[in-house]
């Protein structure tokens, strides 16, 4: 029999330290649902998705109950809708409404994939979809959207960056009565992964199988507790403790993923090795950094501490899983992390520091509320900066900022649930990047040698 | 054989094992092994059981034990053995 201490460790991770499986995400290819008639295409989408994902929520709940591990979200990601809608040239919003119907009938929490991949340029349907994003996010509740505007191989599509500044502002205005929630469901990527199970950026890449199960684990609370038991160790011991903990967390993800895949008769894709925080106390990435010895998250040393954490999570997780992918790393979404929220409120964490932190972890400037009067070219410039970090460092970066309409720095937005609440952060408006953004065009792909 | 671990955490009192075993027997659950100890001032008991012949649904059995836990002021969790195997054994 397994020893008592091990059993109690697992039980305590779940009951005290908020260990959970953050999401089981079923990826579904919609390429075979393209049709010259938009209505027919939507019908095919509805039929295929409800057929494949009809049992997803029930299966998740069964596993949850048998294994005693909470599975917070059951989600679906689909082929970027811009590709599917291009075949008919129909109104992309109709596709968003179809996805919403699927979400309602299957009971999943979110469907991701109202997306376009435009890192090298726009193909048929891409621009139409991008321009429809504010409306689609306004008329649906459970649909997430993403746009990939850059990659290490292609460079950055600055035409798309310019448009996304405007799209984000519009999405905020259209959902201003709901705390600008539209922008919380919209993410702009550089080097977007094709098998990411996490929202808002999940979509089902074209190189993926027809249907696949991906799993995202969580567990900042578990890492935090483990570090509390090692208050005087040097940083080598800190890294070692994180590695061991990440291994255990990931094994749980691997088990749940393979079990879900077996029960649903769908191949198992990847485990996303992530530390995904929630607004609950005891489930914060910022608090891990503080446990390492920083007085507050955001002070000098934060980037180094985060680099250590991110690397150790990956090293521990890789051995625990047969297949790793997605975003894999520590997340730092401000509104979804109790410690980050406090660090912003107390003036310890600023946008510039967050940008530096994104250079060493997944994913990017995530869930950050900015003043509603931030000009669209400044939002575009924030996206360009973040994409440049991703492009040059061959990593995924993303921007999910929420312009808080009619609100100023220091006020707050409240989304509720896992999305949390966001203190509005001040943005540098002393000088304007307008002329740079208005130039548009492309930033060429970077050198892959002579790396310094 | 389908192995499940029943873990119990809380304040020690008279008759815990007897009440839990009675519920197990009621639903045709066979007890394979029992260990108990006091960890960090808490009474901890772990029962390894075979639920192959379970006479009701898994969630019904699990809910029943959790209700019993509430009554006795204990935390009772019923979890598949695989979760511990995968986490603690390479």
Short mmCIF file of C-alpha atoms in Angstrom, two decimals:
data_model
loop_
_atom_site.label_atom_id
_atom_site.label_comp_id
_atom_site.label_asym_id
_atom_site.label_seq_id
_atom_site.Cartn_x
_atom_site.Cartn_y
_atom_site.Cartn_z
CA UNK A 1 0.00 0.00 0.00
CA UNK A 2 1.12 3.55 -0.64
CA UNK A 3 2.33 5.13 2.56
CA UNK A 4 0.13 7.26 4.74
CA UNK A 5 2.31 10.35 4.41
CA UNK A 6 2.12 10.32 0.62
CA UNK A 7 -1.65 9.93 0.69
CA UNK A 8 -2.04 12.77 3.16
CA UNK A 9 0.27 14.95 1.08
CA UNK A 10 -1.95 14.52 -1.96
CA UNK A 11 -5.14 15.06 0.03
CA UNK A 12 -3.71 18.22 1.60
CA UNK A 13 -2.58 19.58 -1.76
CA UNK A 14 -6.19 19.44 -2.88
CA UNK A 15 -7.97 20.56 0.26
CA UNK A 16 -5.53 23.19 1.55
CA UNK A 17 -3.47 24.32 -1.38
CA UNK A 18 -6.11 24.60 -4.12
CA UNK A 19 -4.52 21.99 -6.36
CA UNK A 20 -6.75 21.42 -9.34
CA UNK A 21 -6.82 20.56 -12.99
CA UNK A 22 -7.49 23.96 -14.50
CA UNK A 23 -8.94 22.72 -17.73
CA UNK A 24 -9.67 19.78 -19.97
CA UNK A 25 -9.84 21.27 -23.43
CA UNK A 26 -11.09 19.32 -26.41
CA UNK A 27 -9.57 20.53 -29.66
CA UNK A 28 -11.85 20.04 -32.65
CA UNK A 29 -10.88 20.63 -36.28
CA UNK A 30 -13.57 22.44 -38.25
CA UNK A 31 -11.76 22.29 -41.58
CA UNK A 32 -14.25 19.72 -42.87
CA UNK A 33 -17.11 22.05 -41.91
CA UNK A 34 -16.16 24.70 -44.47
CA UNK A 35 -18.88 25.22 -47.07
CA UNK A 36 -19.63 27.73 -49.80
CA UNK A 37 -22.90 28.39 -47.98
CA UNK A 38 -22.33 30.03 -44.57
CA UNK A 39 -25.55 28.66 -43.08
CA UNK A 40 -24.69 25.11 -44.15
CA UNK A 41 -21.21 25.56 -42.69
CA UNK A 42 -22.67 26.64 -39.33
CA UNK A 43 -24.97 23.64 -39.31
CA UNK A 44 -22.03 21.31 -39.92
CA UNK A 45 -20.09 23.00 -37.11
CA UNK A 46 -22.96 22.61 -34.67
CA UNK A 47 -23.44 18.96 -35.58
CA UNK A 48 -19.76 18.02 -35.39
CA UNK A 49 -19.03 19.86 -32.15
CA UNK A 50 -22.07 18.63 -30.24
CA UNK A 51 -21.39 15.09 -31.44
CA UNK A 52 -17.75 15.07 -30.31
CA UNK A 53 -18.07 17.18 -27.17
CA UNK A 54 -21.54 16.08 -26.05
CA UNK A 55 -20.05 13.98 -23.24
CA UNK A 56 -17.11 16.22 -22.39
CA UNK A 57 -18.62 17.91 -19.34
CA UNK A 58 -20.14 14.69 -17.98
CA UNK A 59 -16.83 12.82 -18.43
CA UNK A 60 -14.96 15.61 -16.67
CA UNK A 61 -17.37 15.46 -13.76
CA UNK A 62 -17.09 11.68 -13.51
CA UNK A 63 -13.29 11.82 -13.37
CA UNK A 64 -13.51 14.64 -10.86
CA UNK A 65 -15.65 12.56 -8.57
CA UNK A 66 -13.76 9.26 -8.90
CA UNK A 67 -10.28 10.69 -8.52
CA UNK A 68 -11.27 13.38 -6.05
CA UNK A 69 -9.43 16.09 -7.98
CA UNK A 70 -11.37 19.22 -8.96
CA UNK A 71 -11.47 19.91 -12.69
CA UNK A 72 -12.40 23.56 -12.92
CA UNK A 73 -13.10 24.05 -16.61
CA UNK A 74 -14.22 21.96 -19.51
CA UNK A 75 -13.56 23.79 -22.74
CA UNK A 76 -13.38 23.43 -26.49
CA UNK A 77 -10.91 24.93 -28.94
CA UNK A 78 -11.61 25.01 -32.66
CA UNK A 79 -9.86 25.71 -35.94
CA UNK A 80 -9.43 29.48 -36.37
CA UNK A 81 -12.85 30.59 -37.56
CA UNK A 82 -11.31 32.96 -40.13
CA UNK A 83 -10.22 29.90 -42.14
CA UNK A 84 -13.59 28.18 -41.95
CA UNK A 85 -15.62 31.30 -42.65
CA UNK A 86 -13.39 32.22 -45.61
CA UNK A 87 -14.89 29.42 -47.71
CA UNK A 88 -18.32 31.03 -47.71
CA UNK A 89 -17.39 34.67 -47.27
CA UNK A 90 -20.33 34.87 -44.86
CA UNK A 91 -20.67 37.10 -41.82
CA UNK A 92 -18.22 35.72 -39.20
CA UNK A 93 -20.53 36.80 -36.34
CA UNK A 94 -22.95 34.11 -37.48
CA UNK A 95 -20.20 31.58 -36.73
CA UNK A 96 -19.66 33.12 -33.29
CA UNK A 97 -23.36 32.72 -32.54
CA UNK A 98 -23.19 29.10 -33.67
CA UNK A 99 -20.29 28.48 -31.28
CA UNK A 100 -22.32 30.09 -28.50
CA UNK A 101 -25.17 27.66 -29.22
CA UNK A 102 -22.67 24.79 -28.95
CA UNK A 103 -21.43 26.17 -25.61
CA UNK A 104 -25.00 26.38 -24.33
CA UNK A 105 -25.95 22.88 -25.37
CA UNK A 106 -22.73 21.11 -24.30
CA UNK A 107 -22.37 23.10 -21.05
CA UNK A 108 -18.67 23.91 -21.61
CA UNK A 109 -17.25 27.01 -19.93
CA UNK A 110 -15.56 28.54 -22.95
CA UNK A 111 -15.00 27.92 -26.64
CA UNK A 112 -11.81 29.39 -28.08
CA UNK A 113 -10.95 29.85 -31.71
CA UNK A 114 -12.72 32.96 -32.94
CA UNK A 115 -9.30 33.60 -34.31
CA UNK A 116 -7.17 34.66 -37.23
CA UNK A 117 -3.50 33.94 -37.92
CA UNK A 118 -2.09 36.96 -39.72
CA UNK A 119 1.59 37.01 -38.72
CA UNK A 120 2.73 37.29 -42.32
CA UNK A 121 -0.33 38.88 -43.89
CA UNK A 122 -4.08 38.73 -44.32
CA UNK A 123 -5.77 35.98 -46.34
CA UNK A 124 -9.42 35.87 -47.40
CA UNK A 125 -11.66 36.22 -44.39
CA UNK A 126 -8.96 37.33 -41.93
CA UNK A 127 -9.70 41.06 -42.00
CA UNK A 128 -13.42 40.49 -41.96
CA UNK A 129 -13.09 38.31 -38.89
CA UNK A 130 -10.76 40.74 -37.09
CA UNK A 131 -13.12 43.65 -37.72
CA UNK A 132 -16.07 41.59 -36.42
CA UNK A 133 -14.37 40.68 -33.11
CA UNK A 134 -15.93 43.53 -31.03
CA UNK A 135 -19.42 42.60 -32.18
CA UNK A 136 -18.84 38.85 -31.75
CA UNK A 137 -17.58 39.32 -28.18
CA UNK A 138 -20.51 41.60 -27.43
CA UNK A 139 -23.28 39.27 -28.64
CA UNK A 140 -21.82 36.08 -27.13
CA UNK A 141 -20.80 35.23 -23.57
CA UNK A 142 -18.61 32.13 -23.75
CA UNK A 143 -16.59 32.68 -26.92
CA UNK A 144 -12.92 33.66 -26.84
CA UNK A 145 -11.00 35.32 -29.59
CA UNK A 146 -7.32 35.52 -30.47
CA UNK A 147 -5.21 36.97 -33.25
CA UNK A 148 -1.62 35.99 -33.99
CA UNK A 149 0.17 39.04 -35.32
CA UNK A 150 3.79 37.95 -35.26
CA UNK A 151 6.25 35.08 -35.18
CA UNK A 152 9.98 34.52 -34.95
CA UNK A 153 10.01 33.18 -38.52
CA UNK A 154 7.75 35.81 -40.10
CA UNK A 155 8.37 38.98 -38.11
CA UNK A 156 5.59 41.26 -36.91
CA UNK A 157 2.65 42.29 -39.07
CA UNK A 158 2.39 45.93 -38.01
CA UNK A 159 -0.70 46.48 -40.17
CA UNK A 160 -2.46 43.96 -37.94
CA UNK A 161 -0.94 45.48 -34.79
CA UNK A 162 -2.38 48.84 -35.77
CA UNK A 163 -5.84 47.37 -36.37
CA UNK A 164 -5.80 45.43 -33.08
CA UNK A 165 -5.37 48.64 -31.07
CA UNK A 166 -8.63 49.84 -32.56
CA UNK A 167 -10.38 46.47 -32.19
CA UNK A 168 -9.48 46.27 -28.48
CA UNK A 169 -10.85 49.77 -27.85
CA UNK A 170 -14.05 48.96 -29.73
CA UNK A 171 -14.52 45.70 -27.83
CA UNK A 172 -14.18 47.65 -24.57
CA UNK A 173 -16.73 50.28 -25.62
CA UNK A 174 -19.25 47.70 -26.82
CA UNK A 175 -19.11 45.86 -23.50
CA UNK A 176 -18.62 48.92 -21.26
CA UNK A 177 -21.83 48.10 -19.38
CA UNK A 178 -20.30 44.72 -18.37
CA UNK A 179 -16.97 46.06 -17.06
CA UNK A 180 -15.51 45.85 -20.59
CA UNK A 181 -15.55 42.04 -20.39
CA UNK A 182 -15.15 41.75 -24.18
CA UNK A 183 -11.45 42.56 -23.86
CA UNK A 184 -10.96 39.86 -21.22
CA UNK A 185 -11.88 37.35 -23.92
CA UNK A 186 -9.51 38.72 -26.56
CA UNK A 187 -5.79 38.07 -26.77
CA UNK A 188 -3.18 39.21 -29.28
CA UNK A 189 -0.32 36.75 -29.77
CA UNK A 190 3.18 36.49 -31.11
CA UNK A 191 4.24 32.85 -31.73
CA UNK A 192 0.82 31.48 -30.71
CA UNK A 193 0.94 27.76 -29.82
CA UNK A 194 -1.46 25.51 -31.75
CA UNK A 195 -2.28 23.18 -28.86
CA UNK A 196 -2.88 25.61 -26.01
CA UNK A 197 -5.70 24.50 -23.68
CA UNK A 198 -5.91 27.83 -21.83
CA UNK A 199 -8.30 30.66 -22.61
CA UNK A 200 -8.61 33.21 -24.02
CA UNK A 201 -5.91 32.14 -26.46
CA UNK A 202 -6.90 28.54 -27.21
CA UNK A 203 -7.44 27.52 -30.81
CA UNK A 204 -7.02 24.22 -32.64
CA UNK A 205 -4.08 24.50 -35.00
CA UNK A 206 -4.18 23.15 -38.55
CA UNK A 207 -1.37 20.67 -37.85
CA UNK A 208 -3.40 19.02 -35.08
CA UNK A 209 -5.43 15.80 -35.36
CA UNK A 210 -9.17 15.95 -36.05
CA UNK A 211 -10.02 15.82 -32.36
CA UNK A 212 -7.70 15.82 -29.35
CA UNK A 213 -7.73 16.24 -25.56
CA UNK A 214 -5.33 18.75 -24.00
CA UNK A 215 -5.00 19.38 -20.29
CA UNK A 216 -3.88 22.43 -18.34
CA UNK A 217 -2.81 21.95 -14.73
CA UNK A 218 -2.65 24.48 -11.97
CA UNK A 219 -1.10 24.62 -8.55
CA UNK A 220 0.61 27.85 -7.44
CA UNK A 221 -0.70 27.17 -3.93
CA UNK A 222 1.09 23.81 -3.79
CA UNK A 223 4.41 25.33 -4.87
CA UNK A 224 3.95 28.14 -2.35
CA UNK A 225 3.33 25.68 0.50
CA UNK A 226 6.32 23.56 -0.50
CA UNK A 227 8.57 26.65 -0.46
CA UNK A 228 7.24 27.66 2.94
CA UNK A 229 8.71 24.45 4.25
CA UNK A 230 12.13 25.50 2.90
CA UNK A 231 12.52 29.03 4.35
CA UNK A 232 16.32 29.05 4.65
CA UNK A 233 17.45 27.02 1.65
CA UNK A 234 19.61 28.61 -1.03
CA UNK A 235 18.16 29.22 -4.48
CA UNK A 236 19.43 25.88 -5.75
CA UNK A 237 17.29 24.20 -3.11
CA UNK A 238 14.38 26.46 -4.00
CA UNK A 239 14.63 25.35 -7.63
CA UNK A 240 14.85 21.72 -6.56
CA UNK A 241 11.72 22.04 -4.37
CA UNK A 242 9.77 23.65 -7.22
CA UNK A 243 10.87 20.93 -9.63
CA UNK A 244 9.70 18.14 -7.34
CA UNK A 245 6.37 19.84 -6.76
CA UNK A 246 5.84 20.55 -10.46
CA UNK A 247 6.52 16.89 -11.18
CA UNK A 248 3.72 15.80 -8.83
CA UNK A 249 1.26 18.37 -10.15
CA UNK A 250 1.98 17.38 -13.72
CA UNK A 251 1.57 13.66 -13.03
CA UNK A 252 -1.95 14.47 -11.96
CA UNK A 253 -2.57 16.31 -15.25
CA UNK A 254 -1.14 13.40 -17.22
CA UNK A 255 -3.39 10.93 -15.39
CA UNK A 256 -6.55 12.99 -15.85
CA UNK A 257 -5.74 13.72 -19.49
CA UNK A 258 -5.11 10.11 -20.42
CA UNK A 259 -8.20 8.98 -18.53
CA UNK A 260 -10.38 11.58 -20.26
CA UNK A 261 -8.92 10.63 -23.61
CA UNK A 262 -9.66 6.93 -22.98
CA UNK A 263 -13.23 7.56 -21.86
CA UNK A 264 -14.03 9.92 -24.71
CA UNK A 265 -12.28 7.81 -27.34
CA UNK A 266 -10.21 10.79 -28.45
CA UNK A 267 -6.39 10.88 -28.70
CA UNK A 268 -4.50 12.55 -25.86
CA UNK A 269 -2.63 15.64 -26.96
CA UNK A 270 -0.53 17.47 -24.40
CA UNK A 271 -0.24 18.56 -20.81
CA UNK A 272 0.34 22.29 -20.51
CA UNK A 273 2.86 22.66 -17.67
CA UNK A 274 1.54 25.80 -16.19
CA UNK A 275 1.18 27.54 -12.90
CA UNK A 276 -2.14 29.23 -13.43
CA UNK A 277 -3.25 31.41 -10.52
CA UNK A 278 -6.79 32.26 -9.44
CA UNK A 279 -8.01 35.25 -7.44
CA UNK A 280 -8.44 32.97 -4.39
CA UNK A 281 -6.08 33.50 -1.48
CA UNK A 282 -3.41 30.77 -1.53
CA UNK A 283 -3.42 30.34 -5.30
CA UNK A 284 -1.08 33.11 -6.37
CA UNK A 285 2.12 33.14 -8.44
CA UNK A 286 3.10 36.52 -6.95
CA UNK A 287 3.10 34.99 -3.48
CA UNK A 288 5.57 32.31 -4.63
CA UNK A 289 7.97 35.03 -5.74
CA UNK A 290 7.50 36.74 -2.37
CA UNK A 291 8.11 33.45 -0.56
CA UNK A 292 11.47 33.28 -2.36
CA UNK A 293 12.39 36.43 -0.50
CA UNK A 294 11.01 39.46 -2.31
CA UNK A 295 9.19 41.86 0.00
CA UNK A 296 6.65 42.54 -2.72
CA UNK A 297 6.15 41.22 -6.22
CA UNK A 298 7.37 43.92 -8.61
CA UNK A 299 10.47 44.95 -6.69
CA UNK A 300 13.96 44.58 -8.20
CA UNK A 301 14.75 40.88 -8.37
CA UNK A 302 11.25 39.91 -9.50
CA UNK A 303 12.36 39.04 -13.03
CA UNK A 304 15.16 36.80 -11.74
CA UNK A 305 12.87 35.04 -9.27
CA UNK A 306 10.28 34.48 -11.99
CA UNK A 307 12.91 33.12 -14.39
CA UNK A 308 13.95 30.57 -11.76
CA UNK A 309 10.34 29.59 -11.08
CA UNK A 310 9.41 29.26 -14.74
CA UNK A 311 12.41 27.11 -15.58
CA UNK A 312 12.00 24.84 -12.56
CA UNK A 313 8.31 24.27 -13.34
CA UNK A 314 9.24 23.12 -16.83
CA UNK A 315 12.12 20.91 -15.71
CA UNK A 316 9.94 19.20 -13.12
CA UNK A 317 6.98 18.85 -15.43
CA UNK A 318 8.69 17.53 -18.54
CA UNK A 319 9.58 14.19 -17.00
CA UNK A 320 6.10 13.75 -15.57
CA UNK A 321 4.29 13.83 -18.88
CA UNK A 322 4.46 11.86 -22.09
CA UNK A 323 3.80 14.94 -24.15
CA UNK A 324 4.19 18.55 -23.16
CA UNK A 325 3.00 21.58 -25.09
CA UNK A 326 0.78 24.61 -25.03
CA UNK A 327 2.02 27.65 -23.18
CA UNK A 328 3.90 25.78 -20.42
CA UNK A 329 5.24 28.18 -17.83
CA UNK A 330 4.14 30.43 -15.01
CA UNK A 331 1.25 32.75 -15.81
CA UNK A 332 1.11 36.29 -14.50
CA UNK A 333 -2.42 37.51 -15.24
CA UNK A 334 -2.80 40.51 -12.96
CA UNK A 335 -6.55 40.43 -12.30
CA UNK A 336 -6.52 36.67 -11.70
CA UNK A 337 -3.78 36.66 -9.07
CA UNK A 338 -4.47 37.88 -5.55
CA UNK A 339 -0.80 38.74 -4.92
CA UNK A 340 -0.43 40.64 -8.20
CA UNK A 341 -3.58 42.63 -7.46
CA UNK A 342 -2.18 43.64 -4.10
CA UNK A 343 1.21 44.51 -5.59
CA UNK A 344 -0.49 46.85 -8.08
CA UNK A 345 -2.74 48.40 -5.44
CA UNK A 346 0.21 49.13 -3.17
CA UNK A 347 2.21 50.68 -6.00
CA UNK A 348 4.86 47.96 -6.14
CA UNK A 349 4.10 46.57 -9.58
CA UNK A 350 4.04 48.65 -12.76
CA UNK A 351 3.41 47.96 -16.41
CA UNK A 352 7.09 48.33 -17.30
CA UNK A 353 8.12 45.68 -14.75
CA UNK A 354 5.40 43.34 -15.97
CA UNK A 355 6.74 43.74 -19.49
CA UNK A 356 10.21 42.74 -18.31
CA UNK A 357 8.74 39.75 -16.47
CA UNK A 358 7.07 38.51 -19.65
CA UNK A 359 10.52 38.06 -21.22
CA UNK A 360 11.19 35.14 -18.88
CA UNK A 361 7.82 33.43 -18.44
CA UNK A 362 4.67 32.57 -20.26
CA UNK A 363 2.66 34.39 -21.42
CA UNK A 364 2.61 38.13 -21.59
CA UNK A 365 0.81 41.25 -20.44
CA UNK A 366 -2.24 39.40 -19.29
CA UNK A 367 -5.49 40.68 -17.81
CA UNK A 368 -4.27 44.20 -17.24
CA UNK A 369 -6.77 47.03 -16.98
CA UNK A 370 -5.58 50.37 -18.38
CA UNK A 371 -7.29 53.79 -18.36
CA UNK A 372 -10.21 54.08 -20.77
CA UNK A 373 -8.74 57.14 -22.46
CA UNK A 374 -5.59 55.30 -23.55
CA UNK A 375 -5.30 56.08 -27.28
CA UNK A 376 -5.54 53.14 -29.67
CA UNK A 377 -2.02 53.75 -31.01
CA UNK A 378 -0.66 53.32 -27.48
CA UNK A 379 -2.43 49.96 -27.20
CA UNK A 380 -0.94 49.02 -30.57
CA UNK A 381 2.48 50.07 -29.33
CA UNK A 382 2.06 47.96 -26.17
CA UNK A 383 1.24 45.01 -28.46
CA UNK A 384 4.25 45.74 -30.67
CA UNK A 385 6.63 45.86 -27.68
CA UNK A 386 5.33 42.60 -26.32
CA UNK A 387 5.40 40.90 -29.74
CA UNK A 388 9.00 42.05 -30.20
CA UNK A 389 10.00 40.30 -26.96
CA UNK A 390 8.37 37.10 -28.20
CA UNK A 391 9.75 37.36 -31.71
CA UNK A 392 13.34 37.95 -30.68
CA UNK A 393 13.35 35.35 -27.90
CA UNK A 394 11.53 32.63 -29.89
CA UNK A 395 8.79 32.39 -27.30
CA UNK A 396 5.09 32.99 -27.05
CA UNK A 397 4.06 36.41 -25.84
CA UNK A 398 0.61 37.90 -25.73
CA UNK A 399 -1.33 40.98 -24.77
CA UNK A 400 -4.71 40.94 -23.07
CA UNK A 401 -5.33 44.49 -21.89
CA UNK A 402 -8.68 45.95 -20.95
CA UNK A 403 -9.22 49.67 -21.54
CA UNK A 404 -11.64 50.56 -18.74
CA UNK A 405 -14.11 52.87 -20.42
CA UNK A 406 -14.71 56.11 -18.46
CA UNK A 407 -12.37 55.01 -15.68
CA UNK A 408 -8.95 56.21 -14.62
CA UNK A 409 -5.83 54.73 -13.05
CA UNK A 410 -6.47 53.68 -9.45
CA UNK A 411 -10.08 52.63 -10.03
CA UNK A 412 -11.02 48.96 -10.53
CA UNK A 413 -12.86 46.62 -12.88
CA UNK A 414 -14.64 43.57 -11.50
CA UNK A 415 -15.21 40.57 -13.74
CA UNK A 416 -16.02 38.06 -11.04
CA UNK A 417 -15.19 34.35 -11.07
CA UNK A 418 -11.80 33.22 -12.30
CA UNK A 419 -11.25 36.47 -14.20
CA UNK A 420 -11.10 38.35 -10.90
CA UNK A 421 -10.81 42.08 -10.46
CA UNK A 422 -8.32 44.43 -12.06
CA UNK A 423 -6.92 47.59 -10.54
CA UNK A 424 -6.44 50.02 -13.43
CA UNK A 425 -2.73 50.56 -14.06
CA UNK A 426 -1.30 53.80 -15.33
CA UNK A 427 0.12 53.92 -18.84
CA UNK A 428 2.92 56.21 -19.99
CA UNK A 429 1.09 58.87 -22.02
CA UNK A 430 3.82 61.51 -21.76
CA UNK A 431 4.78 61.04 -25.37
CA UNK A 432 3.07 59.37 -28.32
CA UNK A 433 4.09 56.40 -30.49
CA UNK A 434 1.50 57.45 -33.13
CA UNK A 435 3.90 58.15 -35.98
CA UNK A 436 5.64 54.80 -35.48
CA UNK A 437 2.36 52.85 -35.42
CA UNK A 438 0.93 54.78 -38.39
CA UNK A 439 3.87 53.72 -40.54
CA UNK A 440 2.39 50.20 -40.46
CA UNK A 441 3.97 47.58 -42.76
CA UNK A 442 6.14 44.82 -41.31
CA UNK A 443 8.94 44.39 -38.84
CA UNK A 444 11.25 41.85 -40.53
CA UNK A 445 11.99 38.51 -38.88
CA UNK A 446 15.03 38.63 -36.59
CA UNK A 447 18.42 36.99 -37.08
CA UNK A 448 18.61 33.50 -35.62
CA UNK A 449 22.36 33.59 -35.13
CA UNK A 450 24.78 36.13 -33.63
CA UNK A 451 22.55 36.02 -30.55
CA UNK A 452 23.31 38.68 -27.98
CA UNK B 1 -10.40 -5.41 -8.60
CA UNK B 2 -10.95 -1.65 -8.53
CA UNK B 3 -8.96 -0.07 -5.73
CA UNK B 4 -10.05 3.10 -4.01
CA UNK B 5 -8.51 4.96 -1.10
CA UNK B 6 -10.73 6.35 1.64
CA UNK B 7 -8.87 8.98 3.66
CA UNK B 8 -10.12 10.41 6.93
CA UNK B 9 -8.74 13.49 8.66
CA UNK B 10 -9.96 15.13 11.86
CA UNK B 11 -10.24 14.88 15.61
CA UNK B 12 -10.00 11.38 17.05
CA UNK B 13 -13.12 9.91 18.67
CA UNK B 14 -14.68 6.57 19.52
CA UNK B 15 -16.05 4.45 16.72
CA UNK B 16 -14.72 6.15 13.58
CA UNK B 17 -13.44 2.96 11.98
CA UNK B 18 -16.53 1.03 12.93
CA UNK B 19 -18.91 3.56 11.37
CA UNK B 20 -16.92 3.86 8.15
CA UNK B 21 -16.52 0.09 7.86
CA UNK B 22 -20.27 -0.30 8.40
CA UNK B 23 -20.98 2.05 5.49
CA UNK B 24 -18.43 0.19 3.36
CA UNK B 25 -20.08 -3.14 4.14
CA UNK B 26 -23.53 -1.73 3.44
CA UNK B 27 -22.47 -0.99 -0.15
CA UNK B 28 -20.50 -4.20 -0.60
CA UNK B 29 -17.09 -2.55 -0.44
CA UNK B 30 -14.25 -4.81 0.71
CA UNK B 31 -11.58 -3.36 2.99
CA UNK B 32 -8.09 -4.54 2.00
CA UNK B 33 -5.90 -2.58 4.36
CA UNK B 34 -6.13 0.08 7.06
CA UNK B 35 -3.39 2.38 8.44
CA UNK B 36 -3.77 5.17 10.90
CA UNK B 37 -1.55 7.69 12.59
CA UNK B 38 -1.48 11.14 14.11
CA UNK B 39 0.13 13.67 11.73
CA UNK B 40 0.51 17.30 12.76
CA UNK B 41 -1.94 16.80 15.67
CA UNK B 42 -4.59 15.43 13.35
CA UNK B 43 -5.99 11.94 13.32
CA UNK B 44 -5.37 10.42 9.89
CA UNK B 45 -6.72 7.14 8.71
CA UNK B 46 -6.39 5.56 5.32
CA UNK B 47 -8.39 2.61 4.10
CA UNK B 48 -7.53 0.79 0.92
CA UNK B 49 -10.70 -0.76 -0.45
CA UNK B 50 -11.91 -2.77 -3.40
CA UNK B 51 -15.03 -1.23 -4.92
CA UNK B 52 -15.31 -3.84 -7.68
CA UNK B 53 -18.60 -5.09 -6.22
CA UNK B 54 -20.00 -1.66 -5.29
CA UNK B 55 -23.79 -1.92 -5.06
CA UNK B 56 -24.50 1.74 -5.94
CA UNK B 57 -22.91 4.40 -8.13
CA UNK B 58 -19.49 5.72 -7.19
CA UNK B 59 -20.74 9.24 -6.53
CA UNK B 60 -23.56 7.94 -4.33
CA UNK B 61 -21.03 6.04 -2.20
CA UNK B 62 -18.71 9.03 -2.06
CA UNK B 63 -21.56 11.38 -1.08
CA UNK B 64 -22.70 8.97 1.61
CA UNK B 65 -19.23 8.93 3.18
CA UNK B 66 -18.90 12.67 2.96
CA UNK B 67 -22.23 13.08 4.73
CA UNK B 68 -21.02 10.67 7.40
CA UNK B 69 -17.86 12.81 7.67
CA UNK B 70 -19.93 15.89 8.32
CA UNK B 71 -21.88 14.11 10.99
CA UNK B 72 -18.67 12.98 12.77
CA UNK B 73 -16.90 16.30 12.16
CA UNK B 74 -14.25 14.62 10.00
CA UNK B 75 -13.06 15.15 6.47
CA UNK B 76 -13.53 12.04 4.39
CA UNK B 77 -12.28 11.76 0.81
CA UNK B 78 -12.81 8.86 -1.55
CA UNK B 79 -10.27 8.79 -4.35
CA UNK B 80 -9.15 6.30 -6.96
CA UNK B 81 -5.84 4.65 -6.05
CA UNK B 82 -4.26 5.65 -9.38
CA UNK B 83 -4.00 9.28 -8.37
CA UNK B 84 -1.59 8.38 -5.56
CA UNK B 85 0.31 5.88 -7.66
CA UNK B 86 0.89 8.36 -10.43
CA UNK B 87 1.89 11.16 -8.09
CA UNK B 88 4.23 9.28 -5.78
CA UNK B 89 5.64 6.43 -7.86
CA UNK B 90 7.78 6.80 -10.93
#
